[in-house]
PDB file of C-alpha atoms in Angstrom:
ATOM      1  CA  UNK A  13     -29.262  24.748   3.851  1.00  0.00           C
ATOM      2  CA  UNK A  14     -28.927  22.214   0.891  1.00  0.00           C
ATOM      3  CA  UNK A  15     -25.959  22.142  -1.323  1.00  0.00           C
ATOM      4  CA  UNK A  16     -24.146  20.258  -3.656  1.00  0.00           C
ATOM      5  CA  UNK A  17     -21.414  18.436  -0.789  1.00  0.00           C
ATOM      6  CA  UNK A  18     -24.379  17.358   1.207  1.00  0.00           C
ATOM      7  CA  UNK A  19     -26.148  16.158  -2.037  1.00  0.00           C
ATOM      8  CA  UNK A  20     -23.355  13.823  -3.539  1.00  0.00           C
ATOM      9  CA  UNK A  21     -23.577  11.436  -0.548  1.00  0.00           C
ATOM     10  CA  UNK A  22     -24.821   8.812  -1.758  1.00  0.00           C
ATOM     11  CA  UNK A  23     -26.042   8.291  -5.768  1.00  0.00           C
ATOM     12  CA  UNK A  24     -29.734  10.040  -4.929  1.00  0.00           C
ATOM     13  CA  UNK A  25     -28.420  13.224  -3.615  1.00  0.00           C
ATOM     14  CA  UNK A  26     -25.245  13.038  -6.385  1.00  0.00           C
ATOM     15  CA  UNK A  27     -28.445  12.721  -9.151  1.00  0.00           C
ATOM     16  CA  UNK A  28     -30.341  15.357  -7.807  1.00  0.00           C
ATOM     17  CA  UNK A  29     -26.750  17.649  -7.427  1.00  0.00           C
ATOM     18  CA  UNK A  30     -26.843  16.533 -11.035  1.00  0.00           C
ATOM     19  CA  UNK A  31     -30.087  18.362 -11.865  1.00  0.00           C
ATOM     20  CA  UNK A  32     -29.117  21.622  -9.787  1.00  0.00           C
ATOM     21  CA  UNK A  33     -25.802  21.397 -12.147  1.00  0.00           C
ATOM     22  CA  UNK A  34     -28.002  23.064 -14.602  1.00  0.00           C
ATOM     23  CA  UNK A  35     -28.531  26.350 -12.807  1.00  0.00           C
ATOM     24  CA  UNK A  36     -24.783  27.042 -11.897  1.00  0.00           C
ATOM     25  CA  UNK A  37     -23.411  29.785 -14.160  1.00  0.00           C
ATOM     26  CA  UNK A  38     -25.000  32.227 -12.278  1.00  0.00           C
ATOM     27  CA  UNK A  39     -24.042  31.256  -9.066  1.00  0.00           C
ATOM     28  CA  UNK A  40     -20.566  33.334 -10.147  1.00  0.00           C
ATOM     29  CA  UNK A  41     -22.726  36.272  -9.901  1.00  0.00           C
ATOM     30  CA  UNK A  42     -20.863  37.145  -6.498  1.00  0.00           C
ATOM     31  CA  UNK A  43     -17.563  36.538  -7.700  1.00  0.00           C
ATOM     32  CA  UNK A  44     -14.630  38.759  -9.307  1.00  0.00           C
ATOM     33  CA  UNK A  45     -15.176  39.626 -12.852  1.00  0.00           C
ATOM     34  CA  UNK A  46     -12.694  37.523 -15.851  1.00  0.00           C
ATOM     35  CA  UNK A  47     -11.852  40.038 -18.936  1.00  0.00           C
ATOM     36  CA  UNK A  48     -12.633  38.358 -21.724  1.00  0.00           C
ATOM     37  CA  UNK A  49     -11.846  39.388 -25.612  1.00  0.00           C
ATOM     38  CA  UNK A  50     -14.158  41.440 -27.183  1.00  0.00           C
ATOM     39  CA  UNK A  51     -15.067  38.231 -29.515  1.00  0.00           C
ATOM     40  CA  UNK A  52     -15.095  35.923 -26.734  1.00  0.00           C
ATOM     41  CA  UNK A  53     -17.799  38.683 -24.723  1.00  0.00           C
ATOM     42  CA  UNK A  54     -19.671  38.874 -27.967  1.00  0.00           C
ATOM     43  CA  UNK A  55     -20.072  34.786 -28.402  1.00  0.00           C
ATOM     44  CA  UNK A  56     -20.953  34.677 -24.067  1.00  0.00           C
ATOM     45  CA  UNK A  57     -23.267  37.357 -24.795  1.00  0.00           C
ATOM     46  CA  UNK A  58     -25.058  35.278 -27.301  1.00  0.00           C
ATOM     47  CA  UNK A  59     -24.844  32.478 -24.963  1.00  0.00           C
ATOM     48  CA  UNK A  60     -26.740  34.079 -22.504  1.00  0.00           C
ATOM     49  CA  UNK A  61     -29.589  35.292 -24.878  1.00  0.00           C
ATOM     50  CA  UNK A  62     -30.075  31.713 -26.111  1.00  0.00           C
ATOM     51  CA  UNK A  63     -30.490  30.825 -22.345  1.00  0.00           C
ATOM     52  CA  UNK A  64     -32.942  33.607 -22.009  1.00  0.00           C
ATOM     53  CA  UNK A  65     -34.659  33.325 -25.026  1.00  0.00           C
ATOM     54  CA  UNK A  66     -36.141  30.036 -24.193  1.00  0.00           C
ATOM     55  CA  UNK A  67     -39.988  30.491 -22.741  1.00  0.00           C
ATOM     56  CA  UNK A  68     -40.726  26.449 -22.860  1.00  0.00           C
ATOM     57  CA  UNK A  69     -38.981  23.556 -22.754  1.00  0.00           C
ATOM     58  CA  UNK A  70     -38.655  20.033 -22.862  1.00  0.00           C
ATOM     59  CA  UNK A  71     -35.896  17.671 -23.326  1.00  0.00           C
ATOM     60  CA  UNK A  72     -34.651  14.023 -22.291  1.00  0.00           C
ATOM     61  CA  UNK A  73     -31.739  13.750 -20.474  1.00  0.00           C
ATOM     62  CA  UNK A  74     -29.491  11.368 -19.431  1.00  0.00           C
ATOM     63  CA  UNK A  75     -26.987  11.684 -16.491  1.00  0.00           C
ATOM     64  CA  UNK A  76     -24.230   9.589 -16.045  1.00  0.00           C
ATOM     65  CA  UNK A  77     -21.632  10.047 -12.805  1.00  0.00           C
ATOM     66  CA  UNK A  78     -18.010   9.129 -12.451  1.00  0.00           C
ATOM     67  CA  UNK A  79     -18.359   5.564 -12.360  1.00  0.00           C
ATOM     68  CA  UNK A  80     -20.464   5.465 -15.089  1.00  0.00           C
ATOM     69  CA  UNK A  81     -23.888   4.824 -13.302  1.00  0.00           C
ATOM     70  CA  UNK A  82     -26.811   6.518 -15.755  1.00  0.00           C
ATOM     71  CA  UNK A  83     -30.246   7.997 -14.902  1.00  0.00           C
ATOM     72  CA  UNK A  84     -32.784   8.949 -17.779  1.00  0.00           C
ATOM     73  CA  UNK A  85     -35.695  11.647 -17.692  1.00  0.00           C
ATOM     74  CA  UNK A  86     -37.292  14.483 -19.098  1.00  0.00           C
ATOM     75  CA  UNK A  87     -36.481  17.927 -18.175  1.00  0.00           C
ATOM     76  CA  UNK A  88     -39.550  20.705 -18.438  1.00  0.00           C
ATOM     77  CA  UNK A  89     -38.354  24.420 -18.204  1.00  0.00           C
ATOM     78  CA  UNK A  90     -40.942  27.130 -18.521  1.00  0.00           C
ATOM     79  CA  UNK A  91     -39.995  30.634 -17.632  1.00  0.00           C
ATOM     80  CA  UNK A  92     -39.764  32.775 -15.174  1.00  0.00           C
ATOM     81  CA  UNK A  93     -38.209  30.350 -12.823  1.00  0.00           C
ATOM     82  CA  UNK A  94     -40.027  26.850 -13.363  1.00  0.00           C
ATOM     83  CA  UNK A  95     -38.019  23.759 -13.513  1.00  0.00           C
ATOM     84  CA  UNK A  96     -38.805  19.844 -13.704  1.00  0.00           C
ATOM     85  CA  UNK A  97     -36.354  16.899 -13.916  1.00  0.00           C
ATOM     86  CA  UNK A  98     -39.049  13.828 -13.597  1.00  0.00           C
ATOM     87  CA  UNK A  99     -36.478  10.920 -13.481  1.00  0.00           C
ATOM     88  CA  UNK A 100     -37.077   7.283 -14.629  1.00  0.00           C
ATOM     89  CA  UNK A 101     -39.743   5.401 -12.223  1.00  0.00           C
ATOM     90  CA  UNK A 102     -36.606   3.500 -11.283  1.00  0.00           C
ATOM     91  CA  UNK A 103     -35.062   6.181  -9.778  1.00  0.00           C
ATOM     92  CA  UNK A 104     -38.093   7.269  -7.373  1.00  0.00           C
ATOM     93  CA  UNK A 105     -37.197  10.816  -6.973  1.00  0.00           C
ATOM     94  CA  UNK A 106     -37.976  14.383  -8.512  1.00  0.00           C
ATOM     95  CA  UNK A 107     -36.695  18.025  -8.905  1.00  0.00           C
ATOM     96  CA  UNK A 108     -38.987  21.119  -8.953  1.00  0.00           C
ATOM     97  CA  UNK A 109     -38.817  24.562  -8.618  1.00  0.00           C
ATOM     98  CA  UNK A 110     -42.156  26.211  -8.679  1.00  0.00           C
ATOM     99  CA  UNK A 111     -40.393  29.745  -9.521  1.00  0.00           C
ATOM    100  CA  UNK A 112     -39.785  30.421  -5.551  1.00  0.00           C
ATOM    101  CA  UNK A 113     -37.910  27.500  -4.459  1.00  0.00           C
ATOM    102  CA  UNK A 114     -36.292  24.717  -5.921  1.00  0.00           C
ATOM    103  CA  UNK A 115     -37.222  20.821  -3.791  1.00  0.00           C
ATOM    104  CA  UNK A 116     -35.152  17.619  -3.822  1.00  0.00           C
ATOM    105  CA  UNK A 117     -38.098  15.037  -3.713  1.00  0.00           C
ATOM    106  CA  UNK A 118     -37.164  11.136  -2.435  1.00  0.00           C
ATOM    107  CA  UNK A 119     -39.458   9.077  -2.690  1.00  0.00           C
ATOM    108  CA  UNK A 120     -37.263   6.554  -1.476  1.00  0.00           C
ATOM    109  CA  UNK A 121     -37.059   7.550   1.960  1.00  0.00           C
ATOM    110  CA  UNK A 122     -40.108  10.368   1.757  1.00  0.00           C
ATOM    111  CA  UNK A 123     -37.985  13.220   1.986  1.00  0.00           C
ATOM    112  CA  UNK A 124     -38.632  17.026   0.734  1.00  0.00           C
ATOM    113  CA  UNK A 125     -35.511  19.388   0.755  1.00  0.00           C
ATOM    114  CA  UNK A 126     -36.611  22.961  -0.023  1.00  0.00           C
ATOM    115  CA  UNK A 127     -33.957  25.240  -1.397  1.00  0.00           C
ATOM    116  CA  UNK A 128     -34.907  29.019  -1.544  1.00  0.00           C
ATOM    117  CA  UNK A 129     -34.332  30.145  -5.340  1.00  0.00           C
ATOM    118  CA  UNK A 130     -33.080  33.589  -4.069  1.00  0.00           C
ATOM    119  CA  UNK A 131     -30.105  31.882  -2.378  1.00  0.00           C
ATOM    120  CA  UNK A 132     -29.337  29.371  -5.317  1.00  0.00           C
ATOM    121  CA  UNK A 133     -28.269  29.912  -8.598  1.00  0.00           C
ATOM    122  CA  UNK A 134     -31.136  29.024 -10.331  1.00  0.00           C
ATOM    123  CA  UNK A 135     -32.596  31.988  -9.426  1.00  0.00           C
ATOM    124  CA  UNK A 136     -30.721  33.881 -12.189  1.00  0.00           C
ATOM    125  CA  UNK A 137     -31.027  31.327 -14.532  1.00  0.00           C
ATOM    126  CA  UNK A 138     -33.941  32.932 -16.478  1.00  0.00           C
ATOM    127  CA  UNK A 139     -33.621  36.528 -14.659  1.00  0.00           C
ATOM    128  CA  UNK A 140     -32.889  38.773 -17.565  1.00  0.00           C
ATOM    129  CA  UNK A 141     -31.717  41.046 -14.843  1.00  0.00           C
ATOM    130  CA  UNK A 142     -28.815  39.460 -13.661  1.00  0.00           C
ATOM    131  CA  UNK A 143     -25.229  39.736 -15.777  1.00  0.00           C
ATOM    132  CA  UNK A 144     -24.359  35.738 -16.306  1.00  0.00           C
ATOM    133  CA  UNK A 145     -21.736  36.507 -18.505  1.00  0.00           C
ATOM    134  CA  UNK A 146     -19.604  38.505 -17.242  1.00  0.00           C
ATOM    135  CA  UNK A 147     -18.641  36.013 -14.973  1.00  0.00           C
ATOM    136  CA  UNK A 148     -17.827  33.202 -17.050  1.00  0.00           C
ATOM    137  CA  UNK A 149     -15.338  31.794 -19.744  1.00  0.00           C
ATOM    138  CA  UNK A 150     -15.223  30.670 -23.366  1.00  0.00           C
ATOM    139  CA  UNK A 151     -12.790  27.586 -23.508  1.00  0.00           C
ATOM    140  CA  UNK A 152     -12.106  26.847 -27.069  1.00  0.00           C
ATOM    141  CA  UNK A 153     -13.894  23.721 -28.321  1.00  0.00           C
ATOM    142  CA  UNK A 154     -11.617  23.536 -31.814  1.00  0.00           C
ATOM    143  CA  UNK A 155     -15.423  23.559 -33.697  1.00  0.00           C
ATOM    144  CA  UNK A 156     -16.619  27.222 -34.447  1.00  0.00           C
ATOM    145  CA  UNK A 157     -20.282  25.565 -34.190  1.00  0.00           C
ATOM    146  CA  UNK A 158     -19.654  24.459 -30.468  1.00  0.00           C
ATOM    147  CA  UNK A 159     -19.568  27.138 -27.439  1.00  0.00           C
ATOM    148  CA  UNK A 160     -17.855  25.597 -24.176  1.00  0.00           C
ATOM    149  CA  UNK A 161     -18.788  27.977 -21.049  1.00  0.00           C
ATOM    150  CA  UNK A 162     -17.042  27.183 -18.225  1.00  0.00           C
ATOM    151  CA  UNK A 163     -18.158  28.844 -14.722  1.00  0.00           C
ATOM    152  CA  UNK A 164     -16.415  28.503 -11.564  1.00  0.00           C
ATOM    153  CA  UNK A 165     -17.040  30.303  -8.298  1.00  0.00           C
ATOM    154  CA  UNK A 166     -13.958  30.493  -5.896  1.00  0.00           C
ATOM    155  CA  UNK A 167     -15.818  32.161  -3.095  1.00  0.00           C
ATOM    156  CA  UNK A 168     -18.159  28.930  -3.470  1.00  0.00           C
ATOM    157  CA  UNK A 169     -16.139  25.956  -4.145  1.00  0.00           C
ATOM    158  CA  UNK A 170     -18.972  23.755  -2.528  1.00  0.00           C
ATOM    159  CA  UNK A 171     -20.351  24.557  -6.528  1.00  0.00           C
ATOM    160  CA  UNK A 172     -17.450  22.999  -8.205  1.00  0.00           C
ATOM    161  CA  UNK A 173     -16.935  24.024 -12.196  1.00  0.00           C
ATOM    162  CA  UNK A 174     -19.544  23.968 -14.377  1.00  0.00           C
ATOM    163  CA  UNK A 175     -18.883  23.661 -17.891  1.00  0.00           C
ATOM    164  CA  UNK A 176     -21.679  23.733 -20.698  1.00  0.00           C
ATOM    165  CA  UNK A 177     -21.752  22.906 -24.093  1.00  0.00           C
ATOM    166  CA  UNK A 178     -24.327  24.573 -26.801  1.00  0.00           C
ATOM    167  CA  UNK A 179     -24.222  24.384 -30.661  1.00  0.00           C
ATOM    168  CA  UNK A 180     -25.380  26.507 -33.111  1.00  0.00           C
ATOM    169  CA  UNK A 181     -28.673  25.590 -33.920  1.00  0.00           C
ATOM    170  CA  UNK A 182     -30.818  28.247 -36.367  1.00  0.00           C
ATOM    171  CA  UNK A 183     -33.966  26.391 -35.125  1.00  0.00           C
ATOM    172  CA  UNK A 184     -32.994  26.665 -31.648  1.00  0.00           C
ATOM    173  CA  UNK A 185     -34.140  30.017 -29.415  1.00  0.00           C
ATOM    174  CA  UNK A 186     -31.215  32.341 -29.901  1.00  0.00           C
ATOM    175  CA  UNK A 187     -30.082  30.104 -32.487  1.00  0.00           C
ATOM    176  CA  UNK A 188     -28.067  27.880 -29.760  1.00  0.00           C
ATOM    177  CA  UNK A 189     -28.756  24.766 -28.713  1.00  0.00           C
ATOM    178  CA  UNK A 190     -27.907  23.291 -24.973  1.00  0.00           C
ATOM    179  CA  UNK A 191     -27.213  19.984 -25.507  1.00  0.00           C
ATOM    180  CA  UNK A 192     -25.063  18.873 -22.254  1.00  0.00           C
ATOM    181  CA  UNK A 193     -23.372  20.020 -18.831  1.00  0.00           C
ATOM    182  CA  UNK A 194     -20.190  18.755 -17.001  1.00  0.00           C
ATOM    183  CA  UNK A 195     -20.459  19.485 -13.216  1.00  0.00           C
ATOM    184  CA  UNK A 196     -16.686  18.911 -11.269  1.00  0.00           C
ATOM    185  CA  UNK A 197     -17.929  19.417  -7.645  1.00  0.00           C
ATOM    186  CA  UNK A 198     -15.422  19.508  -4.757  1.00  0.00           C
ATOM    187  CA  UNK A 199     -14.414  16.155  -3.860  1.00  0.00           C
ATOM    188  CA  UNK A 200     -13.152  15.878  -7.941  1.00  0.00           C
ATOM    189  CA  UNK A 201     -16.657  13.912  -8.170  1.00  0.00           C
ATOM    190  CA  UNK A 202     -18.123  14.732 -12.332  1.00  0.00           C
ATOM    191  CA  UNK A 203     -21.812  14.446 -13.111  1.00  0.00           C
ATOM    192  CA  UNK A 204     -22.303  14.803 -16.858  1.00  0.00           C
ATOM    193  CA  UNK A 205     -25.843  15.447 -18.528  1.00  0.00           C
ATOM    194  CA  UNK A 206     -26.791  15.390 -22.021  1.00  0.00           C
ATOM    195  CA  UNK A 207     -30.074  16.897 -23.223  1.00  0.00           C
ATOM    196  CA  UNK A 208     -31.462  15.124 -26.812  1.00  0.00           C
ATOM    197  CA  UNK A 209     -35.096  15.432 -28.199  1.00  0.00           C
ATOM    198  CA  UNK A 210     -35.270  19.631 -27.153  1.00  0.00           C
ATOM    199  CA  UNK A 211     -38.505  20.804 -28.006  1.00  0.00           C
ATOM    200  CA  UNK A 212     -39.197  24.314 -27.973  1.00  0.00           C
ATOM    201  CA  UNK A 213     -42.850  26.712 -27.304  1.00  0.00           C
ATOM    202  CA  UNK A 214     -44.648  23.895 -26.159  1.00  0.00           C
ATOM    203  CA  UNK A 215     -47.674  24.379 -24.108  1.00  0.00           C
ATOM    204  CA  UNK A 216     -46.920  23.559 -20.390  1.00  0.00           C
ATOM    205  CA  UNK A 217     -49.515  24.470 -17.371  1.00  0.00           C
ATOM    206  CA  UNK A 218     -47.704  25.404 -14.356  1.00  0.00           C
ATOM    207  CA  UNK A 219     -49.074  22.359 -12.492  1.00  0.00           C
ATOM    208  CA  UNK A 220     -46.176  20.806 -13.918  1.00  0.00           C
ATOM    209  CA  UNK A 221     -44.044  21.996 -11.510  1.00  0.00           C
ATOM    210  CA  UNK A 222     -45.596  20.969  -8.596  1.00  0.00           C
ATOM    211  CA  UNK A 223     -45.202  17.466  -6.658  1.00  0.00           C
ATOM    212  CA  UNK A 224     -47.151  15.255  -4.252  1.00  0.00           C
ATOM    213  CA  UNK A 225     -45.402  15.381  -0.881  1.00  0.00           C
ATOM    214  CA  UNK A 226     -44.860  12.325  -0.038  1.00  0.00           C
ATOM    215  CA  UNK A 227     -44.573  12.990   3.598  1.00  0.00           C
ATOM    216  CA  UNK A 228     -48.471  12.412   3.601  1.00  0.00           C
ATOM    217  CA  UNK A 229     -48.732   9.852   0.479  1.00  0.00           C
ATOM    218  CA  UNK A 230     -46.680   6.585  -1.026  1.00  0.00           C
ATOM    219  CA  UNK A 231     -47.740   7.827  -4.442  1.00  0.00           C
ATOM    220  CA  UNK A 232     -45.552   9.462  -6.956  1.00  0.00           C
ATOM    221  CA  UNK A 233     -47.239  12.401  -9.005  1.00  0.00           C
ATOM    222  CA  UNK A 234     -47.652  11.113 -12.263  1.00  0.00           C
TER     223      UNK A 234
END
């Protein structure tokens, strides 16, 4: 099975580990519990709403890793399940989950790597049946308008410690805003993405989320 340690061998796989950053709060669904204050459960509470509240998506993004290397994009989220980082032409690779499973695309070396959404923690990304909260923490930010959520699962440390950042935004679903992720993964390795341009109820037909294999074509989907 895929994971993030097998994906941050080289700088393809650490992009793509990048992209499946996004979906790691709920991994922590299998882990212990952390109290929280009352205010603090309120405020990750809202958090998750915001999360939930969002039916379509898109953004650009830019992801940067530890030595500074940067990849650009747009990101297309449509609910339940549906996920799309299309990467720069430059970077000749895609992610896309079609609401089942999420695939690592390289185009580079025409490679497909399924990963079954029920086993990765995308799956609860947009599951309003799944608790995401309870298993995270507020770290203080020192701006009332900023919420830091930090996730980390110690019966998984192949996930690493996700940390996202959203800011109060009344036009924004929930009235937050996700506007970047910080993914620490094992090896002390940090993949940091920044969403800008977020644009929200937009129509998006669900053949967005699916790919040409490249397995039987050269040809990127365009």
């Amino acid at each position: 099975m895929t994971d993030l340690t097998s994906l941050t061998r080289n700088p393809l796989r650490a992009a793509m580990a990048g992209a499946l950053a996004l979906a790691l709060p709920v991994t922590a669904l299998v882990a212990p519990a952390i109290p929280a204050a009352a205010a603090d459960s309120d405020q990750l509470d809202r958090a998750v709403a915001a999360l939930r509240a969002i039916d379509t998506m898109k953004a650009d993004f830019t992801q940067t890793d530890r030595a500074g290397h940067t990849l650009r994009g747009e990101l297309t989220l449509k609910r339940p399940g549906k996920l799309r980082f299309e990467y720069d032409k430059g970077a000749n690779m895609l992610v896309v989950s079609d609401g089942k499973r999420l695939t690592f695309i390289d185009y580079e070396v025409n490679q497909v790597q399924p990963y079954p959404i029920k086993n990765s923690p995308l799956g609860a990304l947009l599951d309003p049946g799944r608790d995401v909260k309870k298993y995270g923490r507020l770290i203080p930010s020192g701006n009332p308008d900023v919420l830091s959520i930090e996730v980390r699962d110690p019966k998984k440390p192949e996930f690493g410690t996700f940390t996202a950042i959203m800011v109060k935004d009344a036009a924004a679903p929930g009235g937050l805003e996700l506007v970047s992720w910080v993914q620490l993964d094992a090896q002390n390795q940090r993949t940091t993405v920044r969403l800008s341009n977020q644009r929200y109820g937009i129509a998006v037909p669900d053949s967005a989320f699916k790919f040409r294999d490249p397995r039987r074509s050269s040809r990127r989907p365009g």
